PDB file of C-alpha atoms in Angstrom:
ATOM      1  CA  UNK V 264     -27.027 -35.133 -23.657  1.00  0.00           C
ATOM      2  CA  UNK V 265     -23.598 -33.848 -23.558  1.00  0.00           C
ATOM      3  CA  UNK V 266     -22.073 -36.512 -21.886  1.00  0.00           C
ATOM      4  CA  UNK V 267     -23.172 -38.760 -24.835  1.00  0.00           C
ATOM      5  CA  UNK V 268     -22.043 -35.965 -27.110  1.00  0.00           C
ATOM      6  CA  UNK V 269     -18.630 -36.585 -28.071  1.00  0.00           C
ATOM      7  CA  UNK V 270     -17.892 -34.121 -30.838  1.00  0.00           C
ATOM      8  CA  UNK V 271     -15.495 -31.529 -29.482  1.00  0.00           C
ATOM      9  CA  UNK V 272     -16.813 -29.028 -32.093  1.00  0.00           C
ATOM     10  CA  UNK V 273     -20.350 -29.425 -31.441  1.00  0.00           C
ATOM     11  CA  UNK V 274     -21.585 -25.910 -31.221  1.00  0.00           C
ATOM     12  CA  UNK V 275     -24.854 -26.476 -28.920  1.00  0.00           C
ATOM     13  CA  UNK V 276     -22.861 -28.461 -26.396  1.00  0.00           C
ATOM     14  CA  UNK V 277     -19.903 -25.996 -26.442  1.00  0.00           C
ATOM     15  CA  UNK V 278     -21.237 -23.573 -23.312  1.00  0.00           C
ATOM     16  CA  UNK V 279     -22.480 -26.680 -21.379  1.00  0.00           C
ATOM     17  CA  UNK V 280     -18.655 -28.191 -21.834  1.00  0.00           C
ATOM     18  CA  UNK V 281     -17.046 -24.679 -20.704  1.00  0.00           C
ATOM     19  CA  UNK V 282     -19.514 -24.484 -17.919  1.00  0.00           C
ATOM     20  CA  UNK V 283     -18.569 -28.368 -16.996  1.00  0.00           C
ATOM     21  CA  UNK V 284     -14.812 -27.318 -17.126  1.00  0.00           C
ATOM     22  CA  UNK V 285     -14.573 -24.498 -15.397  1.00  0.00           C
ATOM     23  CA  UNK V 286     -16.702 -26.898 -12.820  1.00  0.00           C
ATOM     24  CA  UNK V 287     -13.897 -29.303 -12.949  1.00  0.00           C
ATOM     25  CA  UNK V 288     -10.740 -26.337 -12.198  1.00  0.00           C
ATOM     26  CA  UNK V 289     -12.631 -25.749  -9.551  1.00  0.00           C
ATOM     27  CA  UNK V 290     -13.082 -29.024  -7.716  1.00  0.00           C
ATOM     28  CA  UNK V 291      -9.637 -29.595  -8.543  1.00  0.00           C
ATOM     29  CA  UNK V 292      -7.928 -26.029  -6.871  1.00  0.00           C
ATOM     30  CA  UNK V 293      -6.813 -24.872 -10.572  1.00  0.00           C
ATOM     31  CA  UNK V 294      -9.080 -22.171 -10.998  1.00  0.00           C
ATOM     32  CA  UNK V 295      -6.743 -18.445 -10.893  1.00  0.00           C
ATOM     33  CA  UNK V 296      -8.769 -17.375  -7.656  1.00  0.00           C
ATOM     34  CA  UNK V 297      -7.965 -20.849  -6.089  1.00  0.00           C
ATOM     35  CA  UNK V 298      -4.522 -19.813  -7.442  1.00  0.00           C
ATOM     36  CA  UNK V 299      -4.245 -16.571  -5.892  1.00  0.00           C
ATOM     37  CA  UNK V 300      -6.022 -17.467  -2.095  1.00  0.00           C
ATOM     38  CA  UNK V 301      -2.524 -20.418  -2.538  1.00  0.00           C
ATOM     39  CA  UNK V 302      -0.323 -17.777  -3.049  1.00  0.00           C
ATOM     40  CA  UNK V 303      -1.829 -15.173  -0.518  1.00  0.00           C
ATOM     41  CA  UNK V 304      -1.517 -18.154   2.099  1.00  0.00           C
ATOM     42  CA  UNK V 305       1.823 -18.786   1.166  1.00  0.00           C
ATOM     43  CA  UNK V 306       2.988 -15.288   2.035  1.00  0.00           C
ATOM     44  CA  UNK V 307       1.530 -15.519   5.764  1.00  0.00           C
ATOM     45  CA  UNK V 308       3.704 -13.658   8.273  1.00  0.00           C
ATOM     46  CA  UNK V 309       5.076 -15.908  10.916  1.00  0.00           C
ATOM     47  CA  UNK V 310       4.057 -14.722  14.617  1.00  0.00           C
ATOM     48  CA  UNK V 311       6.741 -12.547  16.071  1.00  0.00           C
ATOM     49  CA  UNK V 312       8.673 -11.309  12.836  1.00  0.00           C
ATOM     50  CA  UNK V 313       7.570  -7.962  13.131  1.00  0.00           C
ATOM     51  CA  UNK V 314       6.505  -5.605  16.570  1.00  0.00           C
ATOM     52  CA  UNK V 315       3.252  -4.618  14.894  1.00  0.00           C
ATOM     53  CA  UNK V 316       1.174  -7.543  15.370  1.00  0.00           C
ATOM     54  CA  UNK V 317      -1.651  -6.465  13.222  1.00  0.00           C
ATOM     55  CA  UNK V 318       0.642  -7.835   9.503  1.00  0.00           C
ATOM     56  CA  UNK V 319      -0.372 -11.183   8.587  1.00  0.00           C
ATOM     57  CA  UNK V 320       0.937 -10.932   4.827  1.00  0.00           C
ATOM     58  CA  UNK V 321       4.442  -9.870   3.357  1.00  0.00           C
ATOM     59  CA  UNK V 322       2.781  -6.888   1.430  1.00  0.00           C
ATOM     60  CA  UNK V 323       0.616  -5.301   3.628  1.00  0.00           C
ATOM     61  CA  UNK V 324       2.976  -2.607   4.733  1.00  0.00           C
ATOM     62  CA  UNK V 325       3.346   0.754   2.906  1.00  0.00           C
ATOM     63  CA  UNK V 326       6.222   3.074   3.391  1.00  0.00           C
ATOM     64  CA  UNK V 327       5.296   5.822   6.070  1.00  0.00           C
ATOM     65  CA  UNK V 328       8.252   8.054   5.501  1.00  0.00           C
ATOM     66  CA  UNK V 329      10.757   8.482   2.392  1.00  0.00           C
ATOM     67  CA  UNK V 330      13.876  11.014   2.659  1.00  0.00           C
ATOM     68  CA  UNK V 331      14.111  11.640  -0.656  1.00  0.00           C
ATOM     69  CA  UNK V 332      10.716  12.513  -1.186  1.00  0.00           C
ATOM     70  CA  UNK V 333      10.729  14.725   1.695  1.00  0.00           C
ATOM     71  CA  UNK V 334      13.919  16.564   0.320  1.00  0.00           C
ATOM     72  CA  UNK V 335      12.393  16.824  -3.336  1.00  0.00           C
ATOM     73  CA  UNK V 336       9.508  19.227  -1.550  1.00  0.00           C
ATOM     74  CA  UNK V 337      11.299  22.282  -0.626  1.00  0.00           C
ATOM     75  CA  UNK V 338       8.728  23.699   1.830  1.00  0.00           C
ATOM     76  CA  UNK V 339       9.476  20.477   3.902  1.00  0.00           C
ATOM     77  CA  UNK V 340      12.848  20.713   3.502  1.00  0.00           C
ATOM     78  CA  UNK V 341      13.034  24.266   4.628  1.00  0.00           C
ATOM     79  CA  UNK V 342      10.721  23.984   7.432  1.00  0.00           C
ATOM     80  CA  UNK V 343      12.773  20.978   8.662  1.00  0.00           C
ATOM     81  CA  UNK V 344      15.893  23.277   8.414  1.00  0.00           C
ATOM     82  CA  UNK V 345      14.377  26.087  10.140  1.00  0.00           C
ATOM     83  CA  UNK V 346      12.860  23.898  12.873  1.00  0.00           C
ATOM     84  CA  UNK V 347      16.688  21.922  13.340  1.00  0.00           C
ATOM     85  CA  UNK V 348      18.272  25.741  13.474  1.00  0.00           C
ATOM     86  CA  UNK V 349      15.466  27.025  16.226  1.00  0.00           C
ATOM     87  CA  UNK V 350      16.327  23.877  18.074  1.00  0.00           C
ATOM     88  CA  UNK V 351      19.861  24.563  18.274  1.00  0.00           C
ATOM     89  CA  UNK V 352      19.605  28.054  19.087  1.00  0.00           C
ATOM     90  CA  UNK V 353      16.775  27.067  21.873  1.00  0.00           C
ATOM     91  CA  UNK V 354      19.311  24.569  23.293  1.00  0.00           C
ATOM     92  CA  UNK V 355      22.208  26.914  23.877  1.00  0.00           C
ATOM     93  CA  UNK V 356      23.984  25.634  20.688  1.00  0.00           C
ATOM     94  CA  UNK V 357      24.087  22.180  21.506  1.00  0.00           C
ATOM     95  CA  UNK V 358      21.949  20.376  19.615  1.00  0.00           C
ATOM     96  CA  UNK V 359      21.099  16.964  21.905  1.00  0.00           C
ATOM     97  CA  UNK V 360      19.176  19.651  24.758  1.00  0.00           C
ATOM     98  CA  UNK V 361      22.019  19.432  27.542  1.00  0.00           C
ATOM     99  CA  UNK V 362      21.032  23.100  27.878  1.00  0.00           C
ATOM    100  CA  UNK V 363      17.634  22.525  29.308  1.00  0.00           C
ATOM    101  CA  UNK V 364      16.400  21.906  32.732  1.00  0.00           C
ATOM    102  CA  UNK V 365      14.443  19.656  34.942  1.00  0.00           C
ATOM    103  CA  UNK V 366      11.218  18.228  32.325  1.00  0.00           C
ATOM    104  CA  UNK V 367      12.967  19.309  29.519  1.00  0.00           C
ATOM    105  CA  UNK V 368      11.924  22.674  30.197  1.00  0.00           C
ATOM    106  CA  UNK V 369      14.024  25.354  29.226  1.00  0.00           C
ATOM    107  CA  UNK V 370      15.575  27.204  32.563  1.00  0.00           C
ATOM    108  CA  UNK V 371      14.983  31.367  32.737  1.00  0.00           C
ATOM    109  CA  UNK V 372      18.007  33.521  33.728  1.00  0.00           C
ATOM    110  CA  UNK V 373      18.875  35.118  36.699  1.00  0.00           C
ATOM    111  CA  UNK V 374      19.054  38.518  36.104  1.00  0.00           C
ATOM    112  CA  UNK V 375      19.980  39.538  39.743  1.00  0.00           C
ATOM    113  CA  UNK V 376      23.274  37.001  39.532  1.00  0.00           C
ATOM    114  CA  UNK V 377      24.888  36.799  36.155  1.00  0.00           C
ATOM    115  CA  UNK V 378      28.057  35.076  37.840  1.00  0.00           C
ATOM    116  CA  UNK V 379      25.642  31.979  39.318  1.00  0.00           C
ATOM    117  CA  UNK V 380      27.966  29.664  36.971  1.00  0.00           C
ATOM    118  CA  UNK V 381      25.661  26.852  35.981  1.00  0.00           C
ATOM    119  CA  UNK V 382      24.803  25.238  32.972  1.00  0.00           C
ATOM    120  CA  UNK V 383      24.751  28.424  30.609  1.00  0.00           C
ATOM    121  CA  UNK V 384      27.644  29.435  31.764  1.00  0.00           C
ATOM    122  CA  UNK V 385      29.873  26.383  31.282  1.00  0.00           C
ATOM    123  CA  UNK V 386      28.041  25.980  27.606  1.00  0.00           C
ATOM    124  CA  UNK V 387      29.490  29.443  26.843  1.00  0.00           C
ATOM    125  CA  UNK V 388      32.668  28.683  28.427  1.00  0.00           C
ATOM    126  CA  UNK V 389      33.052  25.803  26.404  1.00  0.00           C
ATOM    127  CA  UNK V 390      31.572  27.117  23.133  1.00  0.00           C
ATOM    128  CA  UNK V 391      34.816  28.067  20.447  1.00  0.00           C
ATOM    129  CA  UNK V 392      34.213  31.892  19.388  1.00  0.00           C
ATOM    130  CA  UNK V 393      34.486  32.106  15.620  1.00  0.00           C
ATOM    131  CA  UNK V 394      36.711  34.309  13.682  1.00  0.00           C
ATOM    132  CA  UNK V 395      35.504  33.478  10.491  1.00  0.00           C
ATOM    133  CA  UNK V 396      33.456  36.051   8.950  1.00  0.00           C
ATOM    134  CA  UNK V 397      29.395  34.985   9.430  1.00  0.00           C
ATOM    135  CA  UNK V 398      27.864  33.563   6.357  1.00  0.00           C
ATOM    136  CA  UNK V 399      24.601  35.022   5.093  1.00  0.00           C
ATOM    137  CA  UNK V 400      21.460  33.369   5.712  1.00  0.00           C
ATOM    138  CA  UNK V 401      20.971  32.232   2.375  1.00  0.00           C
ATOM    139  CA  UNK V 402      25.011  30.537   2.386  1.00  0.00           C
ATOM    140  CA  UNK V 403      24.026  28.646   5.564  1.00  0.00           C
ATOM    141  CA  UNK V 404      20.990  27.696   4.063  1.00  0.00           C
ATOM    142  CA  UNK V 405      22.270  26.263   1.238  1.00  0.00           C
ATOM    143  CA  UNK V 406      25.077  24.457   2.616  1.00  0.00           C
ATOM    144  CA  UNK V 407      23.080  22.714   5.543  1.00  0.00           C
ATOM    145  CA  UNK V 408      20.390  21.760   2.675  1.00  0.00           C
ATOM    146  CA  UNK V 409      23.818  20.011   0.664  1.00  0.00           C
ATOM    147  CA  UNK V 410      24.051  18.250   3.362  1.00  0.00           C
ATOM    148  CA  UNK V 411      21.101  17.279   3.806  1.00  0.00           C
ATOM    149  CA  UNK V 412      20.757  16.035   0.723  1.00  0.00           C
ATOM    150  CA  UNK V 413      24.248  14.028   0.484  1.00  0.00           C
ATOM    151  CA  UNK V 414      23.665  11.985   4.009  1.00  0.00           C
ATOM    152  CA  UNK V 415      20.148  11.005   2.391  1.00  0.00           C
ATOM    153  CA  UNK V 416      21.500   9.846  -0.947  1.00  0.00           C
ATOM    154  CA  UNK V 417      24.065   7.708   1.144  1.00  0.00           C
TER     155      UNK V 417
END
């Protein structure tokens, strides 16, 4: 009956002619999930753009790790500046580890020979003694979290 129906305000045919449209969008690809699966396919990753292999759409990746969020918590902050400091110290003062031994392990002293030369001894030979008065724990904090913060906002 509706197809001999042409009234386009015909109340009891009004649901069957929705129904028949909607029908139609989708035999033709114009329906918005058709829509959508067009676009999704259209933002495919091609094979080799990225090293994880496992992203197939521009999208799919999250950010794992923002500085400025991590600066804006202060226990992270602080724990990151303690951690950097104990480093330093555990290295000799140098803070790439050319202080430590074989494995990355950190070599024990000779007590018995202080004079053995070595390593140690050409770190402290080569380390500038300060005659600037020592800055208080809090200074030092402060100023290495300024810095910090102005190499993240760069």
């Amino acid at each position: 009956c509706i197809q001999c129906c042409t009234n386009p305000t015909c109340e009891p045919h009004r649901e069957a002619r929705e129904a028949l449209r909607k029908n139609q969008s989708i035999l033709d690809g114009n329906d918005i999930i058709t829509r959508l699966a067009t676009q999704k396919r259209k933002c495919k990753v091609a094979k080799g753009a990225f090293h994880e292999s496992n992203i197939q759409y521009f999208g799919e990746t999250v950010v794992i790790w923002n500085i400025r969020e991590f600066m804006n918590v202060t226990k992270w902050r602080e724990d990151a500046i303690r951690r950097s400091k104990r480093k330093v110290v555990d290295n000799g003062g140098i803070a790439d580890g050319i202080g430590r031994g074989v494995g990355g392990k950190k070599r024990g002293r000779n007590n018995d020979d202080d004079s053995s030369g070595g390593v140690d001894a050409a770190i402290t030979a080569i380390t500038p003694v300060s005659k600037k008065p020592k800055l208080s724990r809090r200074k030092k904090f402060t100023q290495v979290c300024q810095v910090l913060l102005e190499n993240s906002l760069k």
